[in-house]
Short mmCIF file of C-alpha atoms and ligand atoms in Angstrom, two decimals:
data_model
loop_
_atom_site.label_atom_id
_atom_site.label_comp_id
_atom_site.label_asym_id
_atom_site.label_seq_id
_atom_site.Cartn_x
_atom_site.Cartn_y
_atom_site.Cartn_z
CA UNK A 819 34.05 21.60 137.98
CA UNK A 820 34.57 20.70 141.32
CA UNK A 821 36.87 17.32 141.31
CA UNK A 822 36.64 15.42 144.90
CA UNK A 823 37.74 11.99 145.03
CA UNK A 824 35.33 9.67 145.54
CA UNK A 825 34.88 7.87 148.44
CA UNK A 826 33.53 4.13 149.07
CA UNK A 827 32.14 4.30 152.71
CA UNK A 828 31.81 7.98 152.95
CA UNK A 829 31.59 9.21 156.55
CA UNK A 830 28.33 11.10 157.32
CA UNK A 831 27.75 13.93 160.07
CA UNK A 832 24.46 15.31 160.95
CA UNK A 833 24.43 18.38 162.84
CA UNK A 834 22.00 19.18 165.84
CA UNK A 835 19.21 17.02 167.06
CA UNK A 836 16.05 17.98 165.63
CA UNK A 837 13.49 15.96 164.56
CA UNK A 838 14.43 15.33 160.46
CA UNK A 839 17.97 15.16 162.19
CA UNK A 840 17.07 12.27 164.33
CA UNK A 841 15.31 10.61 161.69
CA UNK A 842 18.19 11.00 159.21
CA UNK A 843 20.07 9.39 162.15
CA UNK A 844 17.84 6.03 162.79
CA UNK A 845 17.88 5.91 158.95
CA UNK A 846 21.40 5.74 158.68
CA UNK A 847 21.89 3.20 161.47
CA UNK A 848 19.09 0.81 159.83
CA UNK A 849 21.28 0.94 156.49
CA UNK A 850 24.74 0.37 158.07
CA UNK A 851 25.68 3.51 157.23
CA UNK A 852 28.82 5.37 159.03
CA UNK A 853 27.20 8.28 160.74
CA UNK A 854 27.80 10.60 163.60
CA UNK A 855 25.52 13.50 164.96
CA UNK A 856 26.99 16.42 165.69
CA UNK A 857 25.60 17.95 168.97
CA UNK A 858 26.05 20.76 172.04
CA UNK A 859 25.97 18.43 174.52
CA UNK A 860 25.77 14.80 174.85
CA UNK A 861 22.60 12.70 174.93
CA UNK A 862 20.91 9.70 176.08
CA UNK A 863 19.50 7.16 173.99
CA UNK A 864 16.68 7.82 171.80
CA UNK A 865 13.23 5.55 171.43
CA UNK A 866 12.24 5.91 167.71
CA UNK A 867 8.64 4.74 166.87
CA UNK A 868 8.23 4.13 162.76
CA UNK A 869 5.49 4.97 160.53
CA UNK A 870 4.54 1.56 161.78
CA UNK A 871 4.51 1.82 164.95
CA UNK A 872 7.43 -0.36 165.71
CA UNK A 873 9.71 1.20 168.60
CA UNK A 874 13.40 1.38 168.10
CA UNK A 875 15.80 2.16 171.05
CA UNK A 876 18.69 4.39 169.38
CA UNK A 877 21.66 4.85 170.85
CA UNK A 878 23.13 7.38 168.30
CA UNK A 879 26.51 7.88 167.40
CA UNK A 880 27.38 11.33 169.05
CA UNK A 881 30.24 13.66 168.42
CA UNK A 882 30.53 17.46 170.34
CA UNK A 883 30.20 19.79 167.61
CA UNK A 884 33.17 21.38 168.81
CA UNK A 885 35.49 18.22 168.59
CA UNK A 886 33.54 16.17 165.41
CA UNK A 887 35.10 12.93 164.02
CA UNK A 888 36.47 13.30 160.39
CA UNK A 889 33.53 13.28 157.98
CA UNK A 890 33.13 13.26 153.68
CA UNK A 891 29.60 14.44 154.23
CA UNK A 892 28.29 17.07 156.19
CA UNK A 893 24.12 16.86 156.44
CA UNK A 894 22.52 20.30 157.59
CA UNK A 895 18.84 19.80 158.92
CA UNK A 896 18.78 22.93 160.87
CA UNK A 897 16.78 26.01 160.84
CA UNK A 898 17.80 28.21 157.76
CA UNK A 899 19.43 30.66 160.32
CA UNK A 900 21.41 28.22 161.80
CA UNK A 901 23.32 27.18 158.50
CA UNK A 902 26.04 29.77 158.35
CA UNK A 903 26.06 29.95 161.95
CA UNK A 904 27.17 25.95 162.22
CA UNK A 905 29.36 26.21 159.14
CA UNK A 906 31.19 29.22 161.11
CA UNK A 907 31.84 26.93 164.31
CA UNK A 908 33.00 23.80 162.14
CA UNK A 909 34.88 26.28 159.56
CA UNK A 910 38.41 24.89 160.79
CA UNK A 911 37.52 21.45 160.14
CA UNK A 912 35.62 21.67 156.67
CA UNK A 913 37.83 20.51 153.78
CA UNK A 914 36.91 21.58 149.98
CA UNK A 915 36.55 18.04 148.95
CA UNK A 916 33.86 17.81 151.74
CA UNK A 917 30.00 17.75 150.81
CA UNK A 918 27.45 20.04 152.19
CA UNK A 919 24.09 19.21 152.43
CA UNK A 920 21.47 21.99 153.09
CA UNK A 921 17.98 20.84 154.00
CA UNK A 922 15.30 23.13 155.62
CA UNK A 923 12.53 25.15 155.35
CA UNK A 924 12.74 28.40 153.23
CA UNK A 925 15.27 29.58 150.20
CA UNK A 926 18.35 32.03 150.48
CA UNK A 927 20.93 29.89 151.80
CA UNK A 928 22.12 28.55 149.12
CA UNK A 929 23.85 31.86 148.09
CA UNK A 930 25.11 32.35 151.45
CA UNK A 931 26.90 29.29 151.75
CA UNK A 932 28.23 29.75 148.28
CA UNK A 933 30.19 33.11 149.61
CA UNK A 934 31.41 31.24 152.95
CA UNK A 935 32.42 27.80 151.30
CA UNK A 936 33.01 28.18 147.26
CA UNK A 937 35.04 25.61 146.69
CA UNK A 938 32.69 22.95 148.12
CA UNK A 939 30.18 20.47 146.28
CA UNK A 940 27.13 21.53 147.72
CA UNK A 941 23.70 19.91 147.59
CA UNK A 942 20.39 21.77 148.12
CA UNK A 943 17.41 19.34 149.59
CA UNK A 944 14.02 19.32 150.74
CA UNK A 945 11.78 16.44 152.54
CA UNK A 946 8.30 16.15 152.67
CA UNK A 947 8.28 13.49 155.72
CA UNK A 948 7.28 14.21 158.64
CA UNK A 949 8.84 13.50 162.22
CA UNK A 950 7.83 14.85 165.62
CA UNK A 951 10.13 15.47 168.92
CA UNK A 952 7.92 15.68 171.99
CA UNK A 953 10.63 15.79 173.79
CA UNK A 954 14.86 14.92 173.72
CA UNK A 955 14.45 11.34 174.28
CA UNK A 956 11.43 10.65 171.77
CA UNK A 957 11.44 10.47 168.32
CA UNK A 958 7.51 9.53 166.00
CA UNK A 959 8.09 9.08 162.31
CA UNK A 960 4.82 10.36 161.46
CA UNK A 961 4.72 10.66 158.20
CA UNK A 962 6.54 9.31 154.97
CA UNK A 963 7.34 11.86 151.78
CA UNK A 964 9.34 12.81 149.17
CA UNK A 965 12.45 13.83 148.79
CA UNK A 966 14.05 16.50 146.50
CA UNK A 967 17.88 16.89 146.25
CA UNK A 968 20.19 18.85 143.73
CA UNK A 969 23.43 19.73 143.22
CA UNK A 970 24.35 23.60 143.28
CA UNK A 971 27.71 23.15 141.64
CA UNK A 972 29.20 20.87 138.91
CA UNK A 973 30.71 18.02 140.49
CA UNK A 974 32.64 14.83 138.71
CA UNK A 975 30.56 11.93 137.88
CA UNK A 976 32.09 9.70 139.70
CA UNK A 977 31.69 11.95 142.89
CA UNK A 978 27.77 11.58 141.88
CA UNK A 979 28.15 8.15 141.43
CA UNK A 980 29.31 7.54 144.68
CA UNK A 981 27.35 9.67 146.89
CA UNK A 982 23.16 9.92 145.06
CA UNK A 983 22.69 6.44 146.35
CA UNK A 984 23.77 6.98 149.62
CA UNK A 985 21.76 10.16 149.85
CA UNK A 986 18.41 8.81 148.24
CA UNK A 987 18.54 5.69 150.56
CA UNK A 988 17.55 7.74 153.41
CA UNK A 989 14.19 9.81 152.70
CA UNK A 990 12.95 7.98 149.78
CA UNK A 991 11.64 7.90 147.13
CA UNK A 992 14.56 10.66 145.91
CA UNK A 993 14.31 12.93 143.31
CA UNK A 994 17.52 14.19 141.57
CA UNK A 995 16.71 17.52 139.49
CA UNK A 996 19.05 19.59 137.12
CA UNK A 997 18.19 22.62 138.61
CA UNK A 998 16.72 22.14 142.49
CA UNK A 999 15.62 25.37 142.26
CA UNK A 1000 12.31 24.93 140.99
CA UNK A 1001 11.52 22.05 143.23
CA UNK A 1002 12.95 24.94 146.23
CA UNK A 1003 10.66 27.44 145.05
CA UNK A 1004 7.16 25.14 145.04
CA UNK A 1005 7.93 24.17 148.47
CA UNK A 1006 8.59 28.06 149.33
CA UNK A 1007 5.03 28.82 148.01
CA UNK A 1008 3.67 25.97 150.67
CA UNK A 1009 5.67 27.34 153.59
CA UNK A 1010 5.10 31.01 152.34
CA UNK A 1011 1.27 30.01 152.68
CA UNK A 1012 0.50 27.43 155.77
CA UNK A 1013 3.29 28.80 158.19
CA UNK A 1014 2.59 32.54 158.79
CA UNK A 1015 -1.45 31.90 158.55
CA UNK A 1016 -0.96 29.33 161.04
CA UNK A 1017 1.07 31.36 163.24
CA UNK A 1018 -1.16 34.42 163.15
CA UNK A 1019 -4.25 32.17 162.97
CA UNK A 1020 -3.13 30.11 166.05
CA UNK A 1021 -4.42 27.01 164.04
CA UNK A 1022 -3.42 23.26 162.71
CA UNK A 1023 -2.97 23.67 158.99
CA UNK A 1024 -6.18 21.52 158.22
CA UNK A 1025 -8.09 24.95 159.43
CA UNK A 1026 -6.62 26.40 156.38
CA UNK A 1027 -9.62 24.58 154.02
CA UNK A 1028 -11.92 27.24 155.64
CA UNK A 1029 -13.30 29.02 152.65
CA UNK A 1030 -12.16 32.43 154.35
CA UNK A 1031 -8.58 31.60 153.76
CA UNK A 1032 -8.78 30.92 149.97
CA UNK A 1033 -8.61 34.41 148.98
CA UNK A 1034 -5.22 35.38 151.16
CA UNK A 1035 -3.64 31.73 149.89
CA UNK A 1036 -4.51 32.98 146.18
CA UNK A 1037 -2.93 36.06 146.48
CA UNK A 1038 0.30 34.74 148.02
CA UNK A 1039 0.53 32.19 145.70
CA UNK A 1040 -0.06 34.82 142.90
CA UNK A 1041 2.43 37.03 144.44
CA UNK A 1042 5.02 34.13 144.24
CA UNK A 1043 4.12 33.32 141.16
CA UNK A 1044 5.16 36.44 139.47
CA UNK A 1045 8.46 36.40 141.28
CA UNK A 1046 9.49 32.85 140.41
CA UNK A 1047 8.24 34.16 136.61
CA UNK A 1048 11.08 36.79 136.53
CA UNK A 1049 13.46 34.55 138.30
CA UNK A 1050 13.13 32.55 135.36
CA UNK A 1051 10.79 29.76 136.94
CA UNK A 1052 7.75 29.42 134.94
CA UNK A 1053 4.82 28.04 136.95
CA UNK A 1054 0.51 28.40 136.73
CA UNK A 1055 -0.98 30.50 139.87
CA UNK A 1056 -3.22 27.28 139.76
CA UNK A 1057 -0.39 24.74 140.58
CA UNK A 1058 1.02 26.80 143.19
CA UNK A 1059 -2.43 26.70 144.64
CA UNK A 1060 -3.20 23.28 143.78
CA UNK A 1061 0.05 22.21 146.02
CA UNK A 1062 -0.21 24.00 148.81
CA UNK A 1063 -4.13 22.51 149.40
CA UNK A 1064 -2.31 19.42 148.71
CA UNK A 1065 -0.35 19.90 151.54
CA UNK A 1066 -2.97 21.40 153.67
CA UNK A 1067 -4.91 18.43 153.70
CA UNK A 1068 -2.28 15.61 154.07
CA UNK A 1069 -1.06 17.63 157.13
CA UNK A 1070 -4.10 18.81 158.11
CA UNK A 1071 -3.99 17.46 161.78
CA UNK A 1072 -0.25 19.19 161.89
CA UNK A 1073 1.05 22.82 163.64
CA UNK A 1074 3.42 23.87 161.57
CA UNK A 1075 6.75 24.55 162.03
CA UNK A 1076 6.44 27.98 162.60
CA UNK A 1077 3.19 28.05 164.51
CA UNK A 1078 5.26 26.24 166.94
CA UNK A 1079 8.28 28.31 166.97
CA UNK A 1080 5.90 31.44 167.25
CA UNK A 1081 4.32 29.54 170.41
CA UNK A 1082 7.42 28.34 172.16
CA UNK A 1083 8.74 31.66 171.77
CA UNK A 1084 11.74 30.83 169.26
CA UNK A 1085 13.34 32.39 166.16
CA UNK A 1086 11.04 31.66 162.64
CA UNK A 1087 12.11 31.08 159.30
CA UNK A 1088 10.30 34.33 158.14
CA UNK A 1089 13.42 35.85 156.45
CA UNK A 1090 13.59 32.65 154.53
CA UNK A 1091 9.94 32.59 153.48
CA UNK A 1092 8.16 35.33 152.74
CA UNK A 1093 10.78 37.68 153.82
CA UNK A 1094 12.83 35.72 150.70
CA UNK A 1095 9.98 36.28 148.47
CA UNK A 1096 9.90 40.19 149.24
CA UNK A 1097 13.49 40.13 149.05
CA UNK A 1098 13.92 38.50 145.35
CA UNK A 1099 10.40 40.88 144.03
CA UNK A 1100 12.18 44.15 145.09
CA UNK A 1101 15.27 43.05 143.12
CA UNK A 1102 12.67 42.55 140.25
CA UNK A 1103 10.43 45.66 140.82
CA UNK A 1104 7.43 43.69 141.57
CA UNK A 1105 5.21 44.73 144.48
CA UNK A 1106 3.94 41.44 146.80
CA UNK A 1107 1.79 42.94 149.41
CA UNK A 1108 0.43 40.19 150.99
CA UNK A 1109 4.21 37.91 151.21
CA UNK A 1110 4.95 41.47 153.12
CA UNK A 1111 2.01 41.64 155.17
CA UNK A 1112 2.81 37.69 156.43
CA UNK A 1113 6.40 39.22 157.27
CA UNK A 1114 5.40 42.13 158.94
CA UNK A 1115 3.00 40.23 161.02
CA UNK A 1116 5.09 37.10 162.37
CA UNK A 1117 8.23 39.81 162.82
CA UNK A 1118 5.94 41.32 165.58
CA UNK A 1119 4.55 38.04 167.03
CA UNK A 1120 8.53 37.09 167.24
O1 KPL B 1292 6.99 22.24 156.19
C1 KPL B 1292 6.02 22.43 156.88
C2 KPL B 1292 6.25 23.12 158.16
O2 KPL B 1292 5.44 23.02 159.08
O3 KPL B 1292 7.29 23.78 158.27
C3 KPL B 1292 4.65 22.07 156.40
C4 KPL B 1292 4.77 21.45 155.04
C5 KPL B 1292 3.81 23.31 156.31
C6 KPL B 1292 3.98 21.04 157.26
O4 KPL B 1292 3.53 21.51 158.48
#
């Protein structure tokens, strides 16, 4: 059991300036909250639009990732193969009483921070809302979601006490869960879907409803399926693919994140994805031909 003391006004940090970043940011200066972003560099102020349409002028509160302000929480909403790489450059400064918070796109962090960091509470999250960067100084809210959050270790009460509200104040409605994992693992079967065929595709995710699709999105889905099955996650083929049509269709006007890496010529999250799902069925013997065809695919677009 991992036994912080609690604090009252905990100090957030937020690393890089991304888009769920930013938005974490404007969120936590509309509740009062004490926040700082962690950055490379330092920036001008930001104009936030809200899912309203209301503009915001942010002037966020910046720290140099290299010299951050003391912090109780420590908010990750970077790529998945960023994490370790940010934990290594703020390694000297990271306490075990402090809080990690991993939230991004794909599944096999969790274990890595565990290695680097064991002796810290650490919370695994994921967002369905939706925010766009067009560019440093803009930030659009453009869509409002869910959020899933769970702790990885046992932590006091009181240390939950003190920090769930905080956390579920910013992306709400908030879902705590027992075990994240499950919650981790749906959202892997959307990403594992919509992101490569996007990519390879060159199209918004609404394109995905073309009947032509539906077989390739069963199969993945059935693929992931049987993995999560002998990972101990019991879940119908059905809801998987229920989900991810879901998703298609309230994002339908969307690129998604990694058809927009592939096309700005950046890093994806394919190790995290389907490269995680390939990953976890050769540990379980299971074969998952078409998860390994969308890896094999987006490794050569990268
Ligand atoms: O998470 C996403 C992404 O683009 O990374 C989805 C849900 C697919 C929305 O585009």
């Amino acid at each position: 059991m991992l036994n912080s003391a609690p604090v009252t006004r905990p100090k957030l940090a937020i690393v890089g300036s991304g888009a769920i970043g930013g938005l974490i940011g404007f969120k936590c200066q509309q509740l009062g909250y004490d926040y700082q972003h962690l950055v490379k560099s330092q920036q001008s102020p930001l104009q936030v639009t809200d899912i309203s349409g209301v503009s915001h002028c942010l002037t966020p509160e910046i720290s140099l990732i290299s010299e951050p302000q003391p912090f109780d929480l420590l908010i990750l909403p970077v790529k998945a193969y960023q994490v370790l790489v940010v934990l290594e450059q703020l390694h000297s400064y990271i306490q075990p009483q402090h809080i990690i918070v991993l939230l991004h796109n794909g599944m096999g962090t969790v274990e890595q921070v565990r290695e680097m960091l064991p002796n810290n509470p650490l919370i695994a999250a994921t967002t369905s809302y939706g925010a766009f960067k067009p560019d440093t100084n803009t930030l659009i809210e453009t869509g409002l979601g869910q959020t899933h959050l769970g702790w990885i270790n046992d932590v006091d009460e009181s240390v939950k006490h003190a920090i769930e509200p905080i956390l579920s104040a910013l992306l709400p409605p908030s879902h705590w869960h027992q075990d994240i994992s499950l919650a981790l693992w749906k959202k892997l079967a959307v990403n594992a879907v919509i992101n490569p065929l996007t990519a390879i595709h060159n199209i918004k995710n609404g394109e995905l409803k073309n009947p032509k699709y539906q077989e390739t999105i069963n199969r993945i889905c059935e693929e992931i399926t049987r993995v999560m099955d002998a990972a101990g996650y019991s879940v119908s083929h059905a809801e998987l693919v229920k989900n991810v049509l879901q998703v298609i269709s309230a994002t339908a006007n969307n690129y998604s994140s990694m058809h927009q890496d592939i096309k700005l010529r950046r890093r994806s999250e394919i190790a995290f994805i389907n490269g995680y799902v390939s990953a976890q069925a050769t540990k379980s013997h299971i074969e998952v031909p078409y998860n390994q065809r969308m890896f094999e695919q987006i490794k050569r677009l990268e």
